Each structure stands twice: as C-alpha cells, then as structure tokens.
Amino acid sequence: MRVSYYPGCSLEGSARDYDESLRAVFDVLGIELREVEDWNCCGASSAHITDDFLSAALPMRNLEIAEKENNDLLIPCMACFNRLKSAEKAAIGEIKTDVKTSYKGKIKIKHILDFLSEDSNLASIGRFVKKPLTGIKVVSYYGCLYARPPKITDVTDYEDPRSMDKLINILGAESKPWSFKTDCCGGNLALTRIDIVRRLSNNLFDMAVEAGADCIAVACPLCHANLDTRQKEISDEYGKGYYLPVFYITELIGLSMGHSDVEKWLRRHLVDPMGLLRSVGLM
Amino acid sequence: MLLERNNRSSFLQEIEGKREVEISSCFQCKKCSNGCPVNFAMDIMPHKIIHMIRLGLKDEALKSSTIWACASCETCTTRCPNNIDIAKLMDALRQMATDSGFDTAQKDVPVFHSAFLSSIKKRGRIHELGMIGEYKLKTGDFMKDSRLGWEMFKRGKLKILPSGVRGRKEIRGIFDEAGRRKRS
Ligand code: SF4
Ligand code: SF4
C-alpha cells in the first residue's frame, strides 16, 4: 500500500522524534510513505489570524500537488490537519473563499490517528506487537484541532474521540479514561503567552495524575512541545514534581514492536521516559 | 445619537459583511464564554464582545486583551447553539486590529505571527530556529526560554540549516496576491 505524507515543518525540527518513529513504524507495517512533492508550510495559526486568503491559499497548494499523486493524504500534526481540511472544505464550496483552485477533493485527507486506527491497520499493528506494553497506564491526549470544529474535521466522536485509545489498548498498555482528551494546552500561544500555556498544561498534568496515568500519549508536535518541553518549568512553578513522560503514539507503537531505534527517539525528549520503562521491565 | 447608530451599523456591518462572520442570531447564552479555556486571561468575555459589536464599540473590542489571549481552540465554535463561528470572529477582530495599526494589548503576539509568516514567505517552510531568532530580535527578549532552547539543541531538536521549497516563486505569488487583496 502507498500513501501520501505531509510531514509539516515541526517534523523537520523540534518533532524529529515523531517523524523518525512514524517512518520506522510504517516501514515495519509495509506501508509506503510518499512525501508530498515540494510541500510548503500550511500557514498554521499565524495565517488564519492574519489573513483569510493566505490561510486558504497556502494549504491549497499542497492539496493540489497531493491530488496529482492520487493517494490518501496522511498528516501527523493536528494544526496542519485542521488547515488542510479547512482548505478542502473551501475547495469543495462548503466554506467561502476567494482562492481559485484546481483541487477537486478526490483524495481523502486523514490524520495519522484516523489511518492507524482503521480496522485493517489496527489488526496489522496487533500482529507486529512483540513486546506488549503491559503495566503502563496512558491517558490519550488529542488536543483541540483534531476534532474541532467537526464541520471541518469530519470527526464524529468529537467530544470523546477513541482512535488513540484503541491503538493504546492493542499495544497492551492500559488507556485510562479521562475527560480532558480534547482540552486545550495553549497550542499556538506556545511562544507568546507562556503564562497561559503553563496554566492550561498544569491543569492537564493534574488531571492525568488524577486519572491514574503514568504517561501521556499525543499525536501532534505542538501538544508534545507544550507538555514535554515545558513540563519541568511548570512542575517547578506549581511545586508539583510531575513525572509524566509524553510519548508520540508512533513511539509507543515502535516500542511494542521492539524496534531497534526506540532509544534514539526517546533520548530527544526532555522528560526522560527511561525510568518509567525500566520500572515496568520494558527497557 | 445619530452618530452612535451609524457607528453601530458600521462595526456590525464590517463584521458581517466584509469579514463574513454572522453574529446576529446570538442570544447571549454565554456558552462560549463559560466553555472557553482561556477566559481567565480575558478582560472581556467572548459573549460580551459580541454584544459590544452590536453596540458599535469598535475601539474597546479591538483593544481588548481577549482577542490576543484566544488560543483558537474552536471550543466555542463547536458548542454555540446558534452556529456562530466565534473563533473566526476572533480572527476577524485580530485582523482588524493589526490592519488598522491598533496599539494592541499584547504586542508580542502579532509580532510572532509576522515573524512566522515572513519565514514562510522566504522559504516556503518554517525554519524554527530562524523564525524564533527573528521574533526575539523584534521583541528584544532573548532570555525567555534560552535554557529550553539549549536543552532542545542538545537533543537535536533544533534544525540548524533551513530547508526550503523549490516553488518559491509560487509561494511569493500567494503572498503578493494576499497583499493586493488587502489593499483593494
Ligand atoms: S454560545 Fe453562541 S449564542 Fe451563546 S453567547 Fe456565545 S455566541 Fe452567543
Ligand atoms: S477559540 Fe478562543 S474564544 Fe473560543 S473557546 Fe477557544 S480560546 Fe476561547
């Protein structure tokens, strides 16, 4: 099977661990990832906050290129996913736009979570699990833009999404129920309103602990940036001593497959997951 | 009195006309404000902003800290019983504030977005290190996050050399077209 892949800018830099683990997992699954030829930045929040035309035209160029490649288009970042879906809706006339496009809406745009949790892929992942992640308790954190607004994302269970939980369970880990799956971590305020990010993320850590989790799974570079990168400073500010490693879902899948590159990915985290993994005999 | 009525109609008209955000059906149920995760950092609650648009209180709305605190999380838009796109309204208000050179409540936020967009305009992709550098230059705040930057660098999370797209002309064309539309 072959799919198109739009990594987005973060996966070339601060979220390399996500990109590396994702490519490794797809390789094991035997699914060919074709990077969208000469893709450009989707414009992220900066474009929609600044200018409506830019915010539709930038992602649209990627859709036009991907449509020529004619495979399902997979996106690992919630923000990119939201922007490309929004451009799709503009192209097919569901939202108004001034952007002219040749994109017809023939390909399916999927977040990585949607794709990996499809029945056949879930079953295939299950077959490759060599080291079940028994003993780790995970809360799945989807963030804001995976599900919202549903008229753009087409996600039906937007108040309580399940795709990541299904994946966690098939890996042998325990997914803990909590009601903060789609609460905001401060996403696009990461570098500007750190005060807001800290307060929102602190709340998520608190609730994860209360849910009985010992780590958090994410599927977005921005969620990871706030929850992993800033965890120590938030811990210090609120006097909490949190230890909640934050895994990309693809890292958990790779770990359960016994992939030889796992340590390379995890060494890039600021909250070192090794302590947790050793305590349950996974390292 | 007459002036007030003109003001009112022009602010509301601008929002519903040029900016294409329909707000007339709002019945002030406050669901948007109650569910907003960032409401603690806002001086005027989102439902109140809508009320102010009706009253024509343009300066007050555009000067509020609310529009720059909003994290674009789409919770309000998803939950509004009248399908009002409040997140889009926040975009419209931010655009109006920056377009008209308003002395905004939180300067750093628009500076960040302009550094981000200029990085795209140059190469078609974001080079995180370069973009953050430009933002820091413009805000003069080098100390904030410097330790974090180092921790990320050590772990190979900051790409030193930028990558770019081959289709830079196309990207530039998109920005030029956006500029023309804004001026017209
Ligand atoms: S949720 Fe909708 S109807 Fe209720 S106050 Fe907010 S904008 Fe108005
Ligand atoms: S989009 Fe903005 S105003 Fe709406 S709920 Fe989120 S932070 Fe609040």
Short mmCIF file of C-alpha atoms and ligand atoms in Angstrom, two decimals:
data_model
loop_
_atom_site.label_atom_id
_atom_site.label_comp_id
_atom_site.label_asym_id
_atom_site.label_seq_id
_atom_site.Cartn_x
_atom_site.Cartn_y
_atom_site.Cartn_z
CA MET A 1 0.00 0.00 0.00
CA ARG A 2 1.14 3.52 -0.73
CA VAL A 3 0.02 6.76 0.93
CA SER A 4 0.98 10.42 0.59
CA TYR A 5 2.64 12.01 3.59
CA TYR A 6 2.64 15.68 4.53
CA PRO A 7 5.10 15.95 7.46
CA GLY A 8 4.78 19.68 8.13
CA CYS A 9 7.55 21.96 9.37
CA SER A 10 7.84 20.84 13.00
CA LEU A 11 8.62 17.28 11.98
CA GLU A 12 11.77 18.51 10.27
CA GLY A 13 13.00 20.08 13.51
CA SER A 14 11.60 20.08 17.02
CA ALA A 15 9.49 16.97 16.36
CA ARG A 16 12.11 14.83 14.62
CA ASP A 17 11.39 12.06 17.10
CA TYR A 18 7.82 11.94 15.77
CA ASP A 19 8.90 11.84 12.14
CA GLU A 20 11.57 9.19 12.76
CA SER A 21 9.26 6.91 14.74
CA LEU A 22 6.45 7.36 12.25
CA ARG A 23 8.59 6.41 9.27
CA ALA A 24 10.02 3.43 11.17
CA VAL A 25 6.58 2.10 12.10
CA PHE A 26 5.22 2.47 8.58
CA ASP A 27 8.26 0.66 7.28
CA VAL A 28 7.57 -2.31 9.55
CA LEU A 29 3.90 -2.29 8.53
CA GLY A 30 4.94 -2.38 4.89
CA ILE A 31 3.11 0.84 4.00
CA GLU A 32 4.99 3.11 1.63
CA LEU A 33 5.03 6.78 2.64
CA ARG A 34 5.43 9.18 -0.25
CA GLU A 35 6.31 12.65 0.92
CA VAL A 36 4.19 15.23 -0.91
CA GLU A 37 6.47 16.63 -3.60
CA ASP A 38 7.86 20.05 -2.66
CA TRP A 39 5.23 20.63 0.06
CA ASN A 40 5.05 24.03 1.74
CA CYS A 41 4.04 25.23 5.21
CA CYS A 42 0.28 25.19 5.80
CA GLY A 43 0.42 28.67 7.35
CA ALA A 44 -0.69 27.35 10.74
CA SER A 45 -2.44 29.76 13.10
CA SER A 46 -0.35 32.68 12.01
CA ALA A 47 -2.01 32.70 8.60
CA HIS A 48 -5.61 32.42 9.79
CA ILE A 49 -5.05 35.02 12.47
CA THR A 50 -3.57 37.41 9.93
CA ASP A 51 -5.20 36.90 6.56
CA ASP A 52 -8.04 34.76 5.18
CA PHE A 53 -6.60 34.49 1.69
CA LEU A 54 -3.20 33.24 2.88
CA SER A 55 -4.80 30.80 5.27
CA ALA A 56 -6.62 29.07 2.41
CA ALA A 57 -4.07 29.51 -0.40
CA LEU A 58 -1.03 28.11 1.43
CA PRO A 59 -2.56 24.72 2.33
CA MET A 60 -4.35 24.58 -1.04
CA ARG A 61 -1.06 24.36 -2.95
CA ASN A 62 -0.29 21.15 -1.04
CA LEU A 63 -3.70 19.66 -1.80
CA GLU A 64 -3.30 20.38 -5.50
CA ILE A 65 0.07 18.59 -5.56
CA ALA A 66 -1.18 15.68 -3.45
CA GLU A 67 -4.23 15.18 -5.65
CA LYS A 68 -1.98 14.57 -8.63
CA GLU A 69 -0.25 11.85 -6.63
CA ASN A 70 -3.72 10.37 -6.05
CA ASN A 71 -3.23 8.54 -2.73
CA ASP A 72 -4.80 9.08 0.67
CA LEU A 73 -3.03 12.01 2.32
CA LEU A 74 -1.75 11.43 5.86
CA ILE A 75 -0.95 14.26 8.25
CA PRO A 76 0.79 13.86 11.65
CA CYS A 77 0.12 17.36 13.06
CA MET A 78 -3.26 18.48 14.40
CA ALA A 79 -2.75 22.05 13.24
CA CYS A 80 -1.70 21.08 9.71
CA PHE A 81 -4.57 18.59 9.58
CA ASN A 82 -7.03 21.31 10.54
CA ARG A 83 -5.65 23.79 7.99
CA LEU A 84 -5.61 21.27 5.13
CA LYS A 85 -9.12 20.07 5.95
CA SER A 86 -10.26 23.65 6.05
CA ALA A 87 -8.76 24.25 2.59
CA GLU A 88 -10.54 21.12 1.37
CA LYS A 89 -13.88 22.48 2.59
CA ALA A 90 -13.15 25.77 0.84
CA ALA A 91 -12.27 23.97 -2.40
CA ILE A 92 -15.49 21.96 -2.46
CA GLY A 93 -17.57 25.03 -1.66
CA GLU A 94 -18.56 24.26 1.92
CA ILE A 95 -16.87 27.40 3.16
CA LYS A 96 -16.44 30.65 1.29
CA THR A 97 -13.09 31.58 -0.19
CA ASP A 98 -11.53 33.86 -2.79
CA VAL A 99 -8.88 31.29 -3.62
CA LYS A 100 -9.14 29.71 -7.05
CA THR A 101 -8.03 26.11 -7.14
CA SER A 102 -7.83 23.05 -9.34
CA TYR A 103 -8.25 20.81 -6.30
CA LYS A 104 -11.37 18.67 -6.72
CA GLY A 105 -11.46 16.95 -3.36
CA LYS A 106 -10.85 13.48 -4.80
CA ILE A 107 -8.32 12.29 -2.23
CA LYS A 108 -9.01 11.51 1.43
CA ILE A 109 -7.26 13.68 4.00
CA LYS A 110 -6.59 11.76 7.18
CA HIS A 111 -4.83 12.44 10.41
CA ILE A 112 -2.34 9.66 11.24
CA LEU A 113 -4.62 8.60 14.11
CA ASP A 114 -7.57 8.02 11.81
CA PHE A 115 -5.48 5.99 9.43
CA LEU A 116 -3.73 3.82 12.01
CA SER A 117 -6.96 3.11 13.88
CA GLU A 118 -8.79 1.81 10.81
CA ASP A 119 -9.73 -1.84 11.43
CA SER A 120 -7.30 -3.39 8.97
CA ASN A 121 -4.35 -1.28 10.14
CA LEU A 122 -5.20 -1.87 13.76
CA ALA A 123 -5.19 -5.60 13.13
CA SER A 124 -1.90 -5.35 11.29
CA ILE A 125 -0.30 -3.39 14.15
CA GLY A 126 -1.58 -6.02 16.56
CA ARG A 127 0.26 -8.71 14.61
CA PHE A 128 3.58 -6.87 14.96
CA VAL A 129 3.37 -6.40 18.73
CA LYS A 130 6.37 -8.31 20.11
CA LYS A 131 6.73 -6.61 23.47
CA PRO A 132 3.25 -5.78 24.81
CA LEU A 133 3.32 -2.56 26.82
CA THR A 134 1.87 -4.29 29.84
CA GLY A 135 1.91 -2.25 33.01
CA ILE A 136 1.87 1.26 31.62
CA LYS A 137 -1.16 3.41 32.14
CA VAL A 138 -1.71 6.02 29.49
CA VAL A 139 -4.08 8.93 29.02
CA SER A 140 -4.62 9.79 25.38
CA TYR A 141 -4.45 13.48 24.65
CA TYR A 142 -5.88 14.60 21.30
CA GLY A 143 -5.76 18.35 21.76
CA CYS A 144 -8.09 20.89 20.22
CA LEU A 145 -7.81 20.75 16.50
CA TYR A 146 -8.03 17.03 15.75
CA ALA A 147 -11.73 17.04 16.39
CA ARG A 148 -12.84 20.67 16.32
CA PRO A 149 -14.78 22.10 14.69
CA PRO A 150 -16.45 18.91 13.42
CA LYS A 151 -17.83 20.64 10.32
CA ILE A 152 -14.19 20.98 9.22
CA THR A 153 -12.56 17.85 10.67
CA ASP A 154 -15.44 15.42 9.89
CA VAL A 155 -14.68 13.70 13.20
CA THR A 156 -17.95 12.31 14.55
CA ASP A 157 -16.99 11.49 18.15
CA TYR A 158 -15.55 14.96 18.70
CA GLU A 159 -16.40 15.26 22.40
CA ASP A 160 -14.89 11.85 23.20
CA PRO A 161 -12.63 10.59 20.41
CA ARG A 162 -11.49 6.95 20.61
CA SER A 163 -8.95 6.38 17.85
CA MET A 164 -5.82 6.78 20.02
CA ASP A 165 -7.34 4.77 22.88
CA LYS A 166 -7.92 1.86 20.50
CA LEU A 167 -4.27 1.97 19.47
CA ILE A 168 -3.05 2.13 23.07
CA ASN A 169 -5.10 -0.89 24.03
CA ILE A 170 -3.96 -3.01 21.11
CA LEU A 171 -0.34 -2.37 22.16
CA GLY A 172 -1.06 -3.96 25.51
CA ALA A 173 -0.95 -0.73 27.52
CA GLU A 174 -3.92 0.42 29.55
CA SER A 175 -5.73 3.51 28.31
CA LYS A 176 -7.16 5.41 31.25
CA PRO A 177 -10.45 7.23 30.84
CA TRP A 178 -10.37 10.98 31.47
CA SER A 179 -12.46 13.86 30.27
CA PHE A 180 -9.62 16.13 29.15
CA LYS A 181 -8.83 14.44 25.85
CA THR A 182 -9.64 17.48 23.77
CA ASP A 183 -8.98 20.27 26.25
CA CYS A 184 -6.59 22.98 25.16
CA CYS A 185 -2.86 23.04 26.07
CA GLY A 186 -2.41 26.55 24.73
CA GLY A 187 -1.17 25.32 21.33
CA ASN A 188 -0.44 28.35 19.23
CA LEU A 189 0.40 30.52 22.24
CA ALA A 190 3.48 28.35 22.93
CA LEU A 191 6.00 31.12 22.36
CA THR A 192 3.92 34.19 23.09
CA ARG A 193 1.66 33.67 26.09
CA ILE A 194 3.69 31.22 28.10
CA ASP A 195 1.69 32.21 31.19
CA ILE A 196 -1.47 30.82 29.59
CA VAL A 197 0.28 27.69 28.31
CA ARG A 198 1.64 26.91 31.77
CA ARG A 199 -1.71 27.21 33.45
CA LEU A 200 -3.54 25.10 30.87
CA SER A 201 -0.85 22.44 30.74
CA ASN A 202 -0.59 22.29 34.51
CA ASN A 203 -4.27 21.53 34.61
CA LEU A 204 -3.80 18.68 32.13
CA PHE A 205 -0.95 17.18 34.21
CA ASP A 206 -3.06 17.40 37.33
CA MET A 207 -5.95 15.62 35.67
CA ALA A 208 -3.68 12.96 34.12
CA VAL A 209 -2.32 12.15 37.57
CA GLU A 210 -5.82 12.06 38.99
CA ALA A 211 -6.87 9.67 36.22
CA GLY A 212 -4.13 7.29 37.44
CA ALA A 213 -1.92 7.66 34.37
CA ASP A 214 1.84 7.40 34.43
CA CYS A 215 2.33 8.90 30.99
CA ILE A 216 0.57 10.81 28.22
CA ALA A 217 0.22 9.83 24.56
CA VAL A 218 -0.03 12.53 21.90
CA ALA A 219 -0.21 12.69 18.12
CA CYS A 220 0.79 16.27 17.46
CA PRO A 221 4.13 18.13 17.61
CA LEU A 222 2.55 21.19 19.24
CA CYS A 223 0.97 19.17 22.06
CA HIS A 224 4.33 17.49 22.62
CA ALA A 225 6.13 20.83 22.64
CA ASN A 226 3.93 22.16 25.42
CA LEU A 227 3.59 19.01 27.52
CA ASP A 228 7.09 17.54 27.25
CA THR A 229 9.29 20.57 26.71
CA ARG A 230 7.66 22.72 29.36
CA GLN A 231 6.82 20.04 31.92
CA LYS A 232 9.78 20.76 34.18
CA GLU A 233 9.24 24.51 34.38
CA ILE A 234 5.53 24.00 35.01
CA SER A 235 6.34 21.47 37.69
CA ASP A 236 8.70 23.94 39.34
CA GLU A 237 6.28 26.85 39.10
CA TYR A 238 3.40 24.93 40.65
CA GLY A 239 5.59 22.99 43.08
CA LYS A 240 4.30 19.65 41.78
CA GLY A 241 7.15 17.31 40.89
CA TYR A 242 5.32 15.84 37.90
CA TYR A 243 6.89 12.88 36.15
CA LEU A 244 4.69 12.18 33.16
CA PRO A 245 6.65 11.13 30.07
CA VAL A 246 4.92 12.25 26.89
CA PHE A 247 5.04 9.74 24.03
CA TYR A 248 4.13 10.17 20.42
CA ILE A 249 1.71 7.38 19.58
CA THR A 250 4.15 6.16 16.91
CA GLU A 251 6.88 5.83 19.54
CA LEU A 252 4.60 3.59 21.61
CA ILE A 253 3.85 1.50 18.55
CA GLY A 254 7.59 1.22 17.75
CA LEU A 255 8.32 0.29 21.35
CA SER A 256 5.76 -2.51 21.27
CA MET A 257 7.29 -3.76 18.02
CA GLY A 258 10.67 -3.95 19.74
CA HIS A 259 12.10 -1.54 17.16
CA SER A 260 15.85 -1.04 17.45
CA ASP A 261 15.67 2.78 17.13
CA VAL A 262 13.39 3.38 20.11
CA GLU A 263 16.11 4.77 22.36
CA LYS A 264 17.24 7.19 19.70
CA TRP A 265 13.74 8.72 19.55
CA LEU A 266 13.19 8.81 23.28
CA ARG A 267 16.55 10.42 24.00
CA ARG A 268 15.23 13.52 22.29
CA HIS A 269 12.54 14.05 24.96
CA LEU A 270 13.07 16.48 27.79
CA VAL A 271 11.13 14.30 30.22
CA ASP A 272 13.21 11.13 30.10
CA PRO A 273 10.87 8.11 29.77
CA MET A 274 13.55 5.52 30.62
CA GLY A 275 12.75 5.50 34.34
CA LEU A 276 9.15 4.60 33.67
CA LEU A 277 10.01 1.99 31.04
CA ARG A 278 12.57 0.33 33.29
CA SER A 279 10.13 0.21 36.17
CA VAL A 280 7.78 -1.95 34.10
CA GLY A 281 10.53 -4.02 32.52
CA LEU A 282 10.24 -2.54 29.04
CA MET A 283 13.84 -1.36 28.92
CA MET B 1 -27.45 59.61 18.93
CA LEU B 2 -27.35 59.54 15.17
CA LEU B 3 -23.60 59.12 15.31
CA GLU B 4 -23.96 56.22 17.65
CA ARG B 5 -26.35 54.49 15.33
CA ASN B 6 -24.00 54.94 12.40
CA ASN B 7 -21.13 53.58 14.39
CA ARG B 8 -23.10 50.62 15.45
CA SER B 9 -24.15 49.75 11.96
CA SER B 10 -20.68 50.16 10.53
CA PHE B 11 -18.89 47.89 13.03
CA LEU B 12 -21.58 45.23 12.78
CA GLN B 13 -21.68 45.62 9.01
CA GLU B 14 -17.96 45.25 8.74
CA ILE B 15 -18.03 42.05 10.79
CA GLU B 16 -20.96 40.51 8.96
CA GLY B 17 -20.20 41.99 5.54
CA LYS B 18 -16.53 42.28 4.70
CA ARG B 19 -15.37 39.83 7.37
CA GLU B 20 -18.24 37.40 6.76
CA VAL B 21 -18.91 36.36 10.34
CA GLU B 22 -22.62 36.10 11.06
CA ILE B 23 -23.40 37.07 14.67
CA SER B 24 -27.00 38.31 14.57
CA SER B 25 -28.52 35.12 15.96
CA CYS B 26 -26.54 35.29 19.22
CA PHE B 27 -28.95 35.20 22.17
CA GLN B 28 -26.25 35.80 24.78
CA CYS B 29 -26.44 32.36 26.41
CA LYS B 30 -22.75 32.63 27.44
CA LYS B 31 -21.96 29.07 26.46
CA CYS B 32 -18.94 30.31 24.51
CA SER B 33 -17.56 32.22 27.48
CA ASN B 34 -18.23 29.50 30.04
CA GLY B 35 -16.51 26.82 27.99
CA CYS B 36 -13.55 28.96 26.95
CA PRO B 37 -10.34 27.51 28.45
CA VAL B 38 -8.62 30.87 28.34
CA ASN B 39 -11.40 33.01 29.84
CA PHE B 40 -9.24 33.65 32.94
CA ALA B 41 -6.88 35.72 30.80
CA MET B 42 -9.57 37.77 29.05
CA ASP B 43 -10.69 41.23 30.10
CA ILE B 44 -13.93 40.97 28.15
CA MET B 45 -15.76 37.64 27.83
CA PRO B 46 -16.41 36.42 24.26
CA HIS B 47 -20.23 36.80 24.52
CA LYS B 48 -19.69 40.37 25.71
CA ILE B 49 -17.51 41.08 22.68
CA ILE B 50 -20.50 40.10 20.54
CA HIS B 51 -22.69 42.46 22.50
CA MET B 52 -20.14 45.24 22.02
CA ILE B 53 -20.13 44.71 18.27
CA ARG B 54 -23.87 45.27 18.29
CA LEU B 55 -23.39 48.44 20.28
CA GLY B 56 -20.71 49.64 17.87
CA LEU B 57 -17.96 49.71 20.49
CA LYS B 58 -15.20 49.08 18.00
CA ASP B 59 -12.21 50.62 19.78
CA GLU B 60 -13.00 48.84 23.01
CA ALA B 61 -13.32 45.47 21.28
CA LEU B 62 -10.13 45.86 19.26
CA LYS B 63 -8.15 46.97 22.27
CA SER B 64 -9.28 44.09 24.46
CA SER B 65 -6.78 41.54 25.73
CA THR B 66 -9.38 38.92 24.81
CA ILE B 67 -8.56 38.74 21.11
CA TRP B 68 -4.86 38.06 21.76
CA ALA B 69 -5.45 35.61 24.59
CA CYS B 70 -7.74 33.43 22.46
CA ALA B 71 -5.91 30.19 21.61
CA SER B 72 -8.09 29.36 18.56
CA CYS B 73 -9.11 26.09 20.19
CA GLU B 74 -12.52 26.09 18.46
CA THR B 75 -14.44 25.03 21.57
CA CYS B 76 -16.81 28.00 21.35
CA THR B 77 -17.49 27.47 17.64
CA THR B 78 -18.19 23.78 18.21
CA ARG B 79 -20.63 24.40 21.07
CA CYS B 80 -22.56 27.54 20.11
CA PRO B 81 -26.24 26.60 19.83
CA ASN B 82 -26.67 29.14 17.04
CA ASN B 83 -23.71 28.02 14.95
CA ILE B 84 -21.87 31.27 15.42
CA ASP B 85 -18.23 30.91 14.47
CA ILE B 86 -16.72 32.75 17.43
CA ALA B 87 -13.19 31.51 16.70
CA LYS B 88 -13.48 33.07 13.25
CA LEU B 89 -14.80 36.24 14.83
CA MET B 90 -11.63 36.37 16.94
CA ASP B 91 -9.57 36.04 13.73
CA ALA B 92 -11.55 38.87 12.15
CA LEU B 93 -11.03 41.14 15.15
CA ARG B 94 -7.30 40.39 15.26
CA GLN B 95 -7.04 41.13 11.55
CA MET B 96 -8.89 44.39 12.01
CA ALA B 97 -6.67 45.36 14.92
CA THR B 98 -3.43 44.64 13.05
CA ASP B 99 -4.62 46.06 9.72
CA SER B 100 -5.53 49.35 11.30
CA GLY B 101 -2.26 49.53 13.24
CA PHE B 102 -4.01 49.43 16.56
CA ASP B 103 -1.93 49.72 19.66
CA THR B 104 -2.83 46.21 20.71
CA ALA B 105 -2.99 44.95 24.24
CA GLN B 106 -0.40 42.25 23.59
CA LYS B 107 2.18 43.35 21.07
CA ASP B 108 4.27 40.19 21.15
CA VAL B 109 1.54 38.06 19.65
CA PRO B 110 1.18 39.92 16.33
CA VAL B 111 4.97 40.26 16.16
CA PHE B 112 5.26 36.49 16.49
CA HIS B 113 2.76 35.87 13.70
CA SER B 114 4.51 38.29 11.40
CA ALA B 115 7.88 36.59 12.04
CA PHE B 116 6.23 33.24 11.34
CA LEU B 117 4.72 34.41 8.05
CA SER B 118 7.91 36.09 6.92
CA SER B 119 9.73 32.77 7.43
CA ILE B 120 7.21 31.10 5.11
CA LYS B 121 7.44 33.91 2.58
CA LYS B 122 11.21 33.50 2.40
CA ARG B 123 11.47 29.73 2.03
CA GLY B 124 8.00 28.25 1.83
CA ARG B 125 8.60 26.42 5.09
CA ILE B 126 9.18 27.38 8.69
CA HIS B 127 12.73 27.22 9.88
CA GLU B 128 12.06 27.16 13.61
CA LEU B 129 15.45 28.47 14.70
CA GLY B 130 15.43 31.34 12.20
CA MET B 131 11.82 32.22 12.94
CA ILE B 132 12.35 32.28 16.70
CA GLY B 133 15.51 34.35 16.18
CA GLU B 134 13.60 36.95 14.20
CA TYR B 135 10.85 37.05 16.81
CA LYS B 136 13.38 37.53 19.60
CA LEU B 137 15.15 40.27 17.66
CA LYS B 138 11.90 42.14 17.25
CA THR B 139 10.76 41.77 20.84
CA GLY B 140 14.25 42.15 22.35
CA ASP B 141 13.51 39.30 24.73
CA PHE B 142 16.46 36.94 24.47
CA MET B 143 16.40 35.49 27.93
CA LYS B 144 12.95 33.97 27.92
CA ASP B 145 13.29 30.30 27.02
CA SER B 146 17.05 30.43 26.45
CA ARG B 147 17.61 27.43 28.74
CA LEU B 148 14.91 25.49 26.94
CA GLY B 149 16.48 26.37 23.61
CA TRP B 150 19.76 24.87 24.78
CA GLU B 151 18.09 21.71 26.08
CA MET B 152 16.40 21.24 22.70
CA PHE B 153 19.58 21.95 20.80
CA LYS B 154 21.46 19.27 22.75
CA ARG B 155 18.82 16.74 21.78
CA GLY B 156 18.98 17.52 18.10
CA LYS B 157 15.56 19.18 18.12
CA LEU B 158 16.66 22.43 16.53
CA LYS B 159 17.49 22.16 12.89
CA ILE B 160 20.42 24.40 12.08
CA LEU B 161 20.10 24.74 8.33
CA PRO B 162 16.81 25.77 6.82
CA SER B 163 15.17 23.72 4.12
CA GLY B 164 13.01 25.36 1.54
CA VAL B 165 10.67 24.61 -1.31
CA ARG B 166 11.65 24.77 -4.96
CA GLY B 167 8.42 26.54 -5.80
CA ARG B 168 9.41 29.76 -4.04
CA LYS B 169 8.00 31.80 -6.88
CA GLU B 170 4.60 30.27 -6.34
CA ILE B 171 4.80 30.98 -2.62
CA ARG B 172 5.77 34.55 -3.28
CA GLY B 173 2.87 34.80 -5.73
CA ILE B 174 0.47 33.73 -2.99
CA PHE B 175 1.81 36.40 -0.63
CA ASP B 176 1.69 39.07 -3.35
CA GLU B 177 -1.89 38.20 -4.18
CA ALA B 178 -2.84 38.36 -0.49
CA GLY B 179 -1.21 41.79 -0.27
CA ARG B 180 -3.10 43.06 -3.33
CA ARG B 181 -6.40 41.86 -1.90
CA LYS B 182 -5.75 43.53 1.39
CA ARG B 183 -5.07 46.86 -0.29
CA SER B 184 -8.06 46.73 -2.61
S1 SF4 C 1 -22.58 30.48 22.59
FE1 SF4 C 1 -23.32 31.45 20.73
S2 SF4 C 1 -25.38 32.21 21.22
FE2 SF4 C 1 -24.36 31.73 23.17
S3 SF4 C 1 -23.47 33.70 23.78
FE3 SF4 C 1 -21.88 32.62 22.67
S4 SF4 C 1 -22.10 33.33 20.55
FE4 SF4 C 1 -23.98 33.90 21.63
S1 SF4 C 2 -11.43 29.67 20.21
FE1 SF4 C 2 -10.70 31.33 21.55
S2 SF4 C 2 -12.58 32.26 22.37
FE2 SF4 C 2 -13.16 30.27 21.53
S3 SF4 C 2 -13.09 28.88 23.27
FE3 SF4 C 2 -11.08 28.75 22.25
S4 SF4 C 2 -9.77 30.26 23.29
FE4 SF4 C 2 -11.91 30.72 23.86
#
